[in-house]
Coordinates of C-alpha atoms and ligand atoms in Angstrom, one line a residue:
M1361 CA 70.6 21.4 -47.3
N1362 CA 67.4 23.9 -47.6
K1363 CA 64.1 22.6 -47.4
Q1364 CA 63.5 22.8 -51.4
A1365 CA 66.2 21.0 -51.8
L1366 CA 65.4 18.1 -49.0
L1367 CA 62.0 17.7 -50.7
R1368 CA 63.3 17.5 -54.1
S1369 CA 65.8 15.0 -52.7
L1370 CA 62.5 12.5 -51.3
P1371 CA 62.8 9.9 -54.3
A1372 CA 59.1 8.7 -56.0
V1373 CA 57.3 5.8 -55.2
D1374 CA 58.2 3.8 -57.9
K1375 CA 61.4 4.7 -57.4
L1376 CA 61.9 3.6 -54.3
L1377 CA 60.2 0.1 -55.3
K1378 CA 63.3 -0.6 -57.2
E1379 CA 65.6 -0.7 -54.4
Q1380 CA 66.6 -3.9 -53.6
T1381 CA 65.6 -4.1 -50.3
L1382 CA 62.3 -3.8 -51.3
Q1383 CA 62.1 -5.9 -53.7
K1384 CA 63.0 -8.9 -51.3
L1385 CA 60.3 -7.3 -49.4
L1386 CA 57.7 -7.7 -52.2
E1387 CA 58.1 -11.5 -52.2
E1388 CA 57.4 -11.9 -48.6
F1389 CA 54.8 -9.3 -48.0
P1390 CA 51.6 -8.0 -50.0
R1391 CA 52.3 -5.3 -52.4
K1392 CA 49.3 -3.4 -51.2
L1393 CA 51.0 -3.3 -47.9
V1394 CA 54.4 -2.4 -48.9
I1395 CA 52.9 0.3 -51.3
K1396 CA 50.9 1.5 -48.2
E1397 CA 53.8 1.9 -45.8
T1398 CA 56.1 3.7 -48.3
Q1399 CA 53.7 6.2 -49.3
E1400 CA 53.0 7.1 -45.8
L1401 CA 56.5 6.9 -45.1
L1402 CA 57.5 9.6 -47.9
E1403 CA 54.1 11.7 -46.7
Q1404 CA 55.0 12.2 -43.6
Y1405 CA 58.5 13.5 -44.0
R1406 CA 57.1 15.8 -46.7
H1407 CA 54.5 17.3 -44.3
Y1408 CA 57.5 17.5 -41.1
L1409 CA 59.5 19.5 -43.4
L1410 CA 56.8 21.3 -45.4
S1411 CA 55.7 22.7 -41.7
F1412 CA 59.0 23.2 -39.8
A1413 CA 59.5 26.5 -38.8
G1414 CA 63.0 26.2 -37.4
D1415 CA 66.7 26.8 -38.2
E1416 CA 67.1 25.1 -41.7
Q1417 CA 70.5 24.0 -40.9
D1418 CA 69.2 22.1 -38.1
F1419 CA 68.1 19.3 -40.6
S1420 CA 70.2 15.9 -40.5
F1421 CA 67.8 13.8 -42.8
N1422 CA 69.3 11.1 -44.8
F1423 CA 67.1 10.8 -47.7
S1424 CA 69.3 7.9 -49.5
S1425 CA 66.6 5.6 -51.1
A1426 CA 68.6 2.8 -49.1
A1427 CA 67.9 4.4 -45.8
L1428 CA 64.5 4.9 -46.8
A1429 CA 64.2 1.4 -47.6
E1430 CA 65.3 0.1 -44.4
E1431 CA 62.9 2.1 -42.4
I1432 CA 60.0 1.0 -44.5
T1433 CA 61.3 -2.8 -44.1
S1434 CA 60.9 -2.6 -40.4
K1435 CA 57.1 -1.0 -40.5
V1436 CA 56.2 -3.3 -42.7
R1437 CA 57.5 -5.9 -40.6
E1438 CA 56.0 -4.3 -37.6
K1439 CA 52.9 -3.9 -39.1
N1440 CA 52.4 -7.8 -40.3
N1441 CA 53.0 -8.6 -36.6
M1442 CA 49.5 -9.9 -34.9
S1443 CA 48.5 -6.7 -33.1
L1444 CA 47.1 -9.4 -30.2
R1445 CA 50.1 -11.2 -28.9
R1446 CA 51.2 -13.5 -25.8
V1447 CA 53.4 -11.4 -23.4
I1448 CA 55.1 -12.3 -20.5
N1449 CA 53.6 -11.1 -17.5
A1450 CA 56.1 -10.3 -14.5
T1451 CA 54.7 -7.5 -12.7
G1452 CA 53.0 -9.7 -10.0
T1453 CA 49.6 -9.0 -10.6
I1454 CA 47.6 -12.3 -11.0
I1455 CA 44.4 -11.0 -12.5
H1456 CA 45.7 -7.9 -14.9
T1457 CA 43.0 -6.6 -16.6
N1458 CA 45.3 -5.1 -19.3
L1459 CA 47.0 -8.0 -19.7
G1460 CA 43.7 -10.3 -20.5
R1461 CA 42.8 -11.5 -16.8
A1462 CA 43.4 -15.3 -16.1
P1463 CA 45.6 -17.3 -18.3
L1464 CA 43.7 -20.5 -19.2
A1465 CA 44.4 -24.0 -17.8
K1466 CA 46.1 -26.4 -19.9
K1467 CA 42.8 -28.3 -20.2
A1468 CA 40.6 -25.0 -21.1
E1469 CA 42.8 -24.4 -23.6
E1470 CA 42.9 -28.0 -25.2
A1471 CA 38.8 -27.7 -24.9
L1472 CA 39.0 -24.6 -26.9
L1473 CA 41.2 -25.3 -29.4
S1474 CA 39.1 -28.9 -30.3
V1475 CA 36.0 -27.4 -31.2
S1476 CA 37.1 -24.1 -32.5
S1477 CA 38.9 -25.4 -35.7
G1478 CA 35.5 -27.7 -36.1
Y1479 CA 32.2 -28.6 -35.8
S1480 CA 30.7 -29.1 -32.2
N1481 CA 27.5 -30.3 -30.7
L1482 CA 27.1 -26.4 -29.4
E1483 CA 23.2 -26.6 -29.4
L1484 CA 22.5 -30.0 -30.5
S1485 CA 21.7 -32.9 -28.1
L1486 CA 23.5 -35.8 -29.3
E1487 CA 21.4 -38.0 -27.3
K1488 CA 18.2 -37.4 -28.6
G1489 CA 19.3 -35.8 -32.0
E1490 CA 17.3 -32.3 -31.4
R1491 CA 18.4 -29.1 -30.9
G1492 CA 19.6 -28.7 -27.5
S1493 CA 21.0 -25.8 -25.4
R1494 CA 24.5 -23.8 -25.4
Q1495 CA 23.9 -23.6 -21.6
S1496 CA 23.5 -27.3 -21.0
H1497 CA 27.2 -27.5 -21.5
V1498 CA 27.6 -25.8 -18.0
E1499 CA 24.6 -25.2 -16.4
N1500 CA 24.7 -28.8 -14.8
L1501 CA 28.1 -28.3 -13.8
L1502 CA 27.5 -25.2 -12.1
C1503 CA 24.3 -26.2 -10.2
D1504 CA 26.7 -29.0 -8.6
L1505 CA 29.7 -27.1 -8.0
T1506 CA 27.6 -24.3 -6.2
G1507 CA 24.7 -25.7 -5.2
A1508 CA 22.3 -23.5 -7.6
E1509 CA 19.3 -24.8 -8.7
G1510 CA 20.0 -23.2 -12.0
A1511 CA 22.7 -21.1 -13.9
V1512 CA 23.2 -19.0 -16.9
V1513 CA 26.4 -18.0 -18.5
V1514 CA 26.6 -14.6 -20.5
N1515 CA 29.8 -12.6 -21.8
N1516 CA 30.7 -11.0 -18.6
N1517 CA 30.1 -9.9 -15.0
A1518 CA 28.7 -6.7 -16.2
A1519 CA 26.2 -8.0 -18.6
A1520 CA 25.3 -10.6 -16.0
V1521 CA 24.3 -7.4 -13.4
F1522 CA 22.3 -5.9 -16.4
L1523 CA 20.7 -8.9 -17.5
V1524 CA 19.3 -9.9 -14.0
L1525 CA 18.4 -6.1 -13.4
Q1526 CA 16.6 -5.8 -17.0
A1527 CA 14.8 -9.4 -16.6
L1528 CA 13.8 -8.5 -13.0
A1529 CA 13.0 -5.3 -12.0
F1530 CA 12.8 -3.3 -15.7
G1531 CA 10.6 -0.2 -14.7
K1532 CA 10.6 -0.8 -10.8
E1533 CA 12.9 -0.5 -7.8
I1534 CA 15.8 -2.1 -6.7
I1535 CA 17.0 -1.0 -3.5
I1536 CA 21.1 -0.6 -2.5
S1537 CA 23.1 0.9 0.1
R1538 CA 25.3 3.9 -0.6
G1539 CA 28.3 2.3 0.7
E1540 CA 27.9 -0.1 -2.5
L1541 CA 27.9 2.0 -5.3
V1542 CA 30.7 0.5 -7.1
E1543 CA 32.8 1.7 -10.2
I1544 CA 35.0 -1.4 -11.3
G1545 CA 36.9 0.7 -14.0
G1546 CA 36.8 0.9 -17.5
S1547 CA 33.6 3.0 -16.6
F1548 CA 31.4 0.2 -15.4
R1549 CA 29.4 2.4 -12.7
M1550 CA 26.8 0.6 -10.5
P1551 CA 24.0 3.3 -11.0
D1552 CA 24.6 4.0 -14.8
V1553 CA 24.5 0.1 -15.1
M1554 CA 21.1 0.5 -13.4
S1555 CA 19.7 3.2 -15.2
S1556 CA 20.7 1.7 -18.6
S1557 CA 19.1 -1.5 -17.7
G1558 CA 16.1 0.7 -17.0
V1559 CA 15.5 0.4 -13.2
Y1560 CA 14.8 3.0 -10.7
M1561 CA 17.8 3.0 -8.6
K1562 CA 16.9 3.7 -4.8
E1563 CA 19.7 4.5 -2.6
V1564 CA 19.6 3.3 1.5
G1565 CA 21.7 4.2 4.4
T1566 CA 25.4 6.7 3.8
T1567 CA 28.6 5.9 2.5
N1568 CA 29.8 4.2 5.9
K1569 CA 26.7 3.2 7.4
C1570 CA 23.8 1.2 6.5
Y1571 CA 21.0 -0.7 8.7
I1572 CA 18.9 -3.3 7.8
S1573 CA 15.9 -0.5 8.9
D1574 CA 17.0 1.5 6.0
Y1575 CA 16.5 -1.2 3.4
E1576 CA 13.0 -2.2 5.3
E1577 CA 11.7 1.7 5.5
A1578 CA 12.7 2.1 1.5
I1579 CA 10.7 -1.1 0.3
T1580 CA 7.2 -0.5 -1.8
D1581 CA 4.9 -2.2 -4.0
Q1582 CA 7.5 -1.0 -6.5
T1583 CA 10.7 -3.1 -5.3
S1584 CA 11.5 -5.9 -7.0
V1585 CA 15.0 -6.7 -6.2
L1586 CA 17.0 -5.9 -2.8
L1587 CA 20.6 -5.6 -4.4
K1588 CA 24.0 -6.5 -2.9
V1589 CA 27.1 -5.5 -4.4
H1590 CA 30.5 -6.9 -3.3
T1591 CA 32.8 -4.1 -2.3
S1592 CA 35.6 -6.1 -4.4
N1593 CA 38.1 -3.2 -5.1
Y1594 CA 37.6 -1.1 -2.1
R1595 CA 37.1 -1.5 1.5
I1596 CA 35.5 0.9 3.8
V1597 CA 36.7 1.4 7.0
G1598 CA 36.7 2.9 10.6
F1599 CA 33.3 3.9 11.6
T1600 CA 30.8 1.5 9.7
K1601 CA 28.4 -0.6 10.0
E1602 CA 27.3 -3.1 6.9
V1603 CA 24.0 -5.0 6.4
N1604 CA 25.0 -8.4 6.4
R1605 CA 24.2 -11.1 3.9
S1606 CA 21.5 -13.0 6.4
E1607 CA 19.6 -9.9 7.7
L1608 CA 18.8 -8.9 3.8
V1609 CA 18.0 -12.6 2.9
E1610 CA 15.8 -12.8 5.9
L1611 CA 14.1 -9.1 4.7
G1612 CA 13.5 -10.4 1.3
Q1613 CA 12.1 -13.5 2.3
K1614 CA 9.6 -11.8 4.8
A1615 CA 8.6 -8.8 1.8
G1616 CA 9.0 -11.4 -0.7
I1617 CA 11.6 -10.0 -2.8
P1618 CA 14.5 -11.8 -4.0
V1619 CA 17.9 -10.6 -2.7
V1620 CA 20.5 -10.3 -5.8
E1621 CA 24.7 -10.5 -4.9
D1622 CA 26.9 -9.4 -7.3
L1623 CA 29.8 -11.0 -6.1
G1624 CA 32.7 -9.9 -8.5
S1625 CA 35.2 -12.2 -8.6
G1626 CA 33.1 -14.9 -6.9
S1627 CA 35.3 -17.9 -5.8
L1628 CA 34.3 -21.4 -5.5
I1629 CA 36.9 -22.3 -3.4
N1630 CA 37.7 -21.0 0.7
L1631 CA 41.4 -19.4 -0.2
E1632 CA 41.4 -18.9 3.6
K1633 CA 43.2 -21.9 4.5
Y1634 CA 45.7 -21.1 1.7
G1635 CA 46.4 -17.6 3.9
L1636 CA 43.9 -15.3 2.8
S1637 CA 41.9 -12.8 4.3
P1638 CA 37.9 -14.2 3.7
E1639 CA 36.0 -13.2 1.1
P1640 CA 32.5 -15.4 0.5
T1641 CA 32.5 -18.1 -1.6
V1642 CA 29.7 -18.1 -4.4
Q1643 CA 28.3 -21.9 -2.4
E1644 CA 28.1 -19.8 0.8
C1645 CA 26.1 -17.0 -0.4
L1646 CA 23.5 -19.1 -1.9
Q1647 CA 23.5 -21.5 0.9
Q1648 CA 22.8 -18.2 3.2
G1649 CA 19.5 -17.8 0.7
V1650 CA 20.6 -15.2 -1.9
S1651 CA 18.3 -15.7 -4.6
L1652 CA 20.8 -14.9 -7.4
V1653 CA 24.5 -14.5 -7.7
T1654 CA 26.5 -13.1 -10.5
F1655 CA 30.1 -13.4 -10.9
S1656 CA 33.1 -13.0 -13.0
G1657 CA 34.4 -16.3 -15.2
D1658 CA 37.7 -14.7 -15.4
K1659 CA 38.8 -13.5 -12.0
L1660 CA 38.9 -16.0 -9.1
L1661 CA 37.2 -18.5 -10.9
G1662 CA 40.4 -18.6 -13.4
G1663 CA 38.8 -19.2 -16.9
P1664 CA 37.5 -17.4 -19.6
Q1665 CA 35.8 -14.0 -19.7
A1666 CA 32.1 -14.6 -18.9
G1667 CA 29.6 -13.4 -16.2
I1668 CA 27.9 -16.4 -14.3
I1669 CA 24.2 -15.9 -12.9
A1670 CA 23.6 -18.4 -10.5
G1671 CA 20.4 -19.1 -8.0
K1672 CA 16.8 -19.6 -7.9
K1673 CA 15.5 -22.1 -10.7
E1674 CA 12.5 -19.9 -11.4
L1675 CA 14.4 -16.7 -11.7
V1676 CA 17.4 -18.2 -13.8
N1677 CA 14.1 -19.3 -16.2
K1678 CA 13.0 -15.9 -16.3
I1679 CA 16.5 -14.2 -17.3
K1680 CA 17.1 -17.0 -20.1
R1681 CA 13.4 -15.7 -21.5
N1682 CA 14.5 -12.5 -21.4
Q1683 CA 14.8 -10.6 -25.1
I1684 CA 18.3 -9.4 -23.9
A1685 CA 19.8 -12.6 -23.2
R1686 CA 20.5 -13.5 -26.9
A1687 CA 22.5 -10.3 -27.4
L1688 CA 24.9 -11.3 -24.3
R1689 CA 25.1 -15.1 -25.0
V1690 CA 28.5 -16.6 -25.2
D1691 CA 29.8 -18.2 -27.9
K1692 CA 31.3 -21.8 -28.2
F1693 CA 34.9 -21.1 -27.3
T1694 CA 33.7 -19.5 -24.3
V1695 CA 31.3 -22.4 -23.1
A1696 CA 34.4 -25.0 -24.2
A1697 CA 37.1 -23.3 -21.5
L1698 CA 34.3 -22.5 -19.3
E1699 CA 33.5 -25.9 -19.1
A1700 CA 37.2 -27.5 -18.9
T1701 CA 37.8 -24.9 -16.3
L1702 CA 34.6 -25.8 -13.9
R1703 CA 35.4 -29.8 -14.1
L1704 CA 38.6 -28.9 -12.3
Y1705 CA 36.6 -28.0 -9.5
W1706 CA 35.5 -31.2 -8.7
D1707 CA 39.0 -31.9 -7.4
E1708 CA 40.1 -28.8 -5.2
E1709 CA 43.4 -29.9 -5.4
Q1710 CA 43.6 -30.3 -8.8
A1711 CA 42.0 -27.0 -9.0
I1712 CA 44.8 -25.2 -7.4
N1713 CA 47.0 -27.0 -9.2
E1714 CA 46.1 -26.9 -12.4
I1715 CA 44.0 -23.4 -12.8
P1716 CA 47.0 -21.1 -13.3
V1717 CA 45.2 -18.2 -11.0
L1718 CA 44.3 -20.2 -7.8
S1719 CA 48.2 -21.8 -8.3
M1720 CA 50.0 -18.5 -8.7
L1721 CA 47.9 -17.1 -5.4
T1722 CA 48.7 -20.3 -3.8
H1723 CA 52.4 -20.7 -4.6
S1724 CA 54.5 -20.9 -1.3
E1725 CA 57.0 -18.3 -0.3
S1726 CA 59.7 -21.2 -0.4
Q1727 CA 58.7 -21.9 -3.9
L1728 CA 58.9 -18.2 -4.8
K1729 CA 62.2 -17.9 -3.4
N1730 CA 63.5 -20.6 -5.2
K1731 CA 62.2 -19.6 -8.2
A1732 CA 63.7 -16.2 -7.9
H1733 CA 66.9 -17.4 -6.8
K1734 CA 67.2 -19.4 -10.4
L1735 CA 66.6 -16.5 -12.1
Y1736 CA 68.6 -14.2 -10.6
N1737 CA 71.8 -16.4 -10.4
Q1738 CA 71.0 -16.4 -14.5
L1739 CA 70.7 -13.0 -14.7
V1740 CA 73.7 -12.4 -13.0
K1741 CA 75.7 -14.6 -15.0
E1742 CA 74.1 -13.6 -18.6
V1743 CA 72.4 -10.1 -18.3
A1744 CA 73.7 -7.7 -16.1
S1745 CA 76.5 -7.1 -12.9
A1746 CA 75.7 -8.4 -9.1
K1747 CA 75.6 -4.5 -8.6
E1748 CA 72.8 -3.6 -11.0
L1749 CA 70.6 -6.8 -9.8
T1750 CA 69.1 -7.6 -6.8
L1751 CA 66.9 -10.2 -5.2
I1752 CA 64.5 -8.7 -2.6
K1753 CA 61.0 -9.5 -1.0
D1754 CA 58.1 -7.9 -1.8
S1755 CA 54.3 -8.1 -2.3
S1756 CA 52.4 -9.0 -5.2
T1757 CA 48.8 -7.9 -5.9
V1758 CA 45.7 -10.3 -6.8
G1759 CA 44.0 -7.5 -9.3
G1760 CA 41.0 -7.9 -11.2
G1761 CA 39.1 -6.0 -7.9
A1762 CA 39.9 -9.1 -5.9
F1763 CA 41.3 -9.3 -2.8
P1764 CA 41.8 -5.4 -3.0
L1765 CA 43.7 -5.0 0.5
E1766 CA 45.7 -8.0 0.5
E1767 CA 49.7 -8.3 -0.1
L1768 CA 51.2 -11.7 -0.9
S1769 CA 54.7 -12.2 -0.2
T1770 CA 56.8 -12.5 -2.7
Y1771 CA 60.4 -12.1 -4.4
V1772 CA 61.5 -10.2 -6.9
I1773 CA 64.5 -9.0 -9.2
K1774 CA 65.6 -5.2 -8.9
F1775 CA 67.1 -4.2 -11.9
N1776 CA 68.7 -1.3 -11.4
P1777 CA 70.8 -0.4 -15.0
S1778 CA 73.7 1.8 -14.1
Q1779 CA 74.2 3.0 -18.3
F1780 CA 70.7 3.6 -19.3
S1781 CA 67.4 4.6 -17.7
S1782 CA 64.5 1.8 -16.7
T1783 CA 62.0 3.3 -18.6
S1784 CA 63.7 3.2 -21.8
L1785 CA 65.1 -0.6 -21.1
A1786 CA 61.0 -1.2 -20.0
K1787 CA 60.0 0.3 -23.4
R1788 CA 62.1 -1.9 -25.0
L1789 CA 60.8 -4.9 -23.3
R1790 CA 57.4 -4.4 -24.3
Q1791 CA 58.8 -4.8 -27.8
M1792 CA 60.5 -7.9 -28.1
T1793 CA 59.0 -11.3 -29.0
P1794 CA 57.4 -12.1 -26.6
P1795 CA 56.5 -8.7 -24.8
V1796 CA 58.0 -8.7 -21.4
L1797 CA 56.2 -6.6 -18.7
G1798 CA 57.5 -5.9 -15.7
R1799 CA 57.1 -3.0 -13.0
I1800 CA 59.2 0.4 -12.8
H1801 CA 59.4 2.1 -9.5
Q1802 CA 61.9 4.7 -8.8
D1803 CA 63.8 4.5 -11.9
A1804 CA 64.4 0.6 -11.5
L1805 CA 62.3 -2.4 -13.2
Y1806 CA 61.1 -5.0 -11.0
F1807 CA 60.4 -8.6 -12.0
D1808 CA 58.1 -10.5 -9.5
V1809 CA 58.5 -14.4 -10.3
R1810 CA 55.0 -15.1 -9.1
T1811 CA 53.0 -14.6 -12.5
L1812 CA 55.6 -16.1 -14.4
L1813 CA 54.3 -19.3 -16.0
E1814 CA 56.1 -22.2 -16.2
G1815 CA 59.0 -21.9 -18.4
E1816 CA 58.6 -18.0 -18.7
E1817 CA 61.5 -17.4 -16.4
F1818 CA 63.9 -18.1 -19.3
V1819 CA 62.5 -16.6 -22.1
L1820 CA 62.5 -13.7 -19.6
A1821 CA 66.2 -13.9 -19.2
E1822 CA 66.7 -14.4 -22.6
K1823 CA 64.9 -11.1 -23.8
L1824 CA 66.1 -9.2 -20.8
Q1825 CA 69.8 -10.0 -22.2
E1826 CA 68.8 -8.8 -26.0
A1827 CA 67.2 -5.7 -24.4
V1828 CA 70.4 -4.5 -22.5
Q1829 CA 72.4 -5.2 -25.2
E1830 CA 70.4 -3.2 -27.7
E1831 CA 70.5 -0.5 -25.4
L1832 CA 74.3 -0.7 -24.4
K1833 CA 74.9 -0.9 -28.2
D1834 CA 72.8 2.4 -28.4
L1835 CA 75.3 4.2 -26.5
W1836 CA 78.0 4.0 -28.9
Ligands
PLP28 C1 34.5 -7.2 -12.1 C2 33.6 -6.6 -11.2 C3 32.3 -6.5 -12.0 C4 32.3 -6.5 -13.9 O1 32.6 -7.6 -14.2 P1 33.6 -8.3 -15.5 O2 33.4 -9.6 -15.7 O3 34.8 -7.6 -15.7 O4 32.1 -7.2 -16.5 C5 31.1 -6.1 -11.6 N1 30.8 -6.1 -10.0 C6 32.2 -6.6 -9.3 C7 32.1 -6.1 -8.0 C8 33.3 -6.6 -10.0 O5 34.4 -7.0 -9.1

């Protein structure tokens, strides 16, 4: 058919809507949405035909109303799906920023649900019947758990760093080592955060070496903060010298300048005894005399997105009074989920067992092997042949800029489809309900059992089976 004839064969919107499929669709979905999708689809085809410059013999369209109605139906259904959905993370990256970082503990989920659909005492002291502070629900807990004198919670750790600098050093200088000018990703770059918070950054040392004398010589009467930033997502190795915390604290005390440490992840539990490499805990930093620490709520802490500032009372109060604090304040959902998460830390064992990030980090190799074995057997039975599936030992990553060099031993199932590509299968898996995310590497798909939450291995098996069947159907 030629172009003009094809264009003429596109039905009008009104006529198309009379199709039985679309009449049914209209019973289920708002008329506005169905019309919009219909118009858009017709417009797309019209535009495509008009701009087509190749051989008209190559057209292979079917503009029957029935076929168009089918296409509209699937578009409307897809549009009506929630854009933000729960997904299954089989990538093995525990704190996966693209996948929403920390999944909440059951108790945090419950707390969140209970305050979200009703009223709460967010800013009311039930005891006095007077206005209270939203910070009060978490501040004492944070102090008890970390040894801090005071604490403030804001939207995320980037906001925490920004607020601390703005409140303590606006128009003044802060000193930072060149080796600690980190970029976290998503354009959080230390030098930029500093300039936008209105402080002057004085870099000292070199990329690989920094001495306490470098700081000492840089101090002037304008210096308001000595800033230490945890190099969370990289390490400088080889010929290096880093100023340690105690040295910096000693200098700060001598000069009367607060030392602030941006810990990034900020764990409350020393994870060394669970086989991870040493990382400073929040308690340790405060004990060593750091005036303020900042850290994320949704990295190693395993709670909601938040930024926590903890340390000396006097500085915390100054921060609370800062104008910007209001703009960065947390909502009731965050307060609820954070309070419930923090309460789990009263008992380390409970924290490890109930906070998903911590339990995933500390799964034993035999637990993982077991889980992977079961899943493997199910997949061989229901999804693909043993030729295409292998159970292998591999490693998971922590993610979220924590433990950048850590390789956690794990077990993964490698799927090497023989009849279709793994990229196409991965795409199909992303479109399942719920979507399933694995790792692709050299045309194989890997599923790491470490990041599967309870029961998700069964969903994974079911969705994988569905996706494989769709792939095979498309081959015919
Ligand atoms: C992750 C991180 C941040 C940013 O924290 P968010 O909670 O993502 O805003 C800042 N500093 C360091 C060192 C980090 O690791």
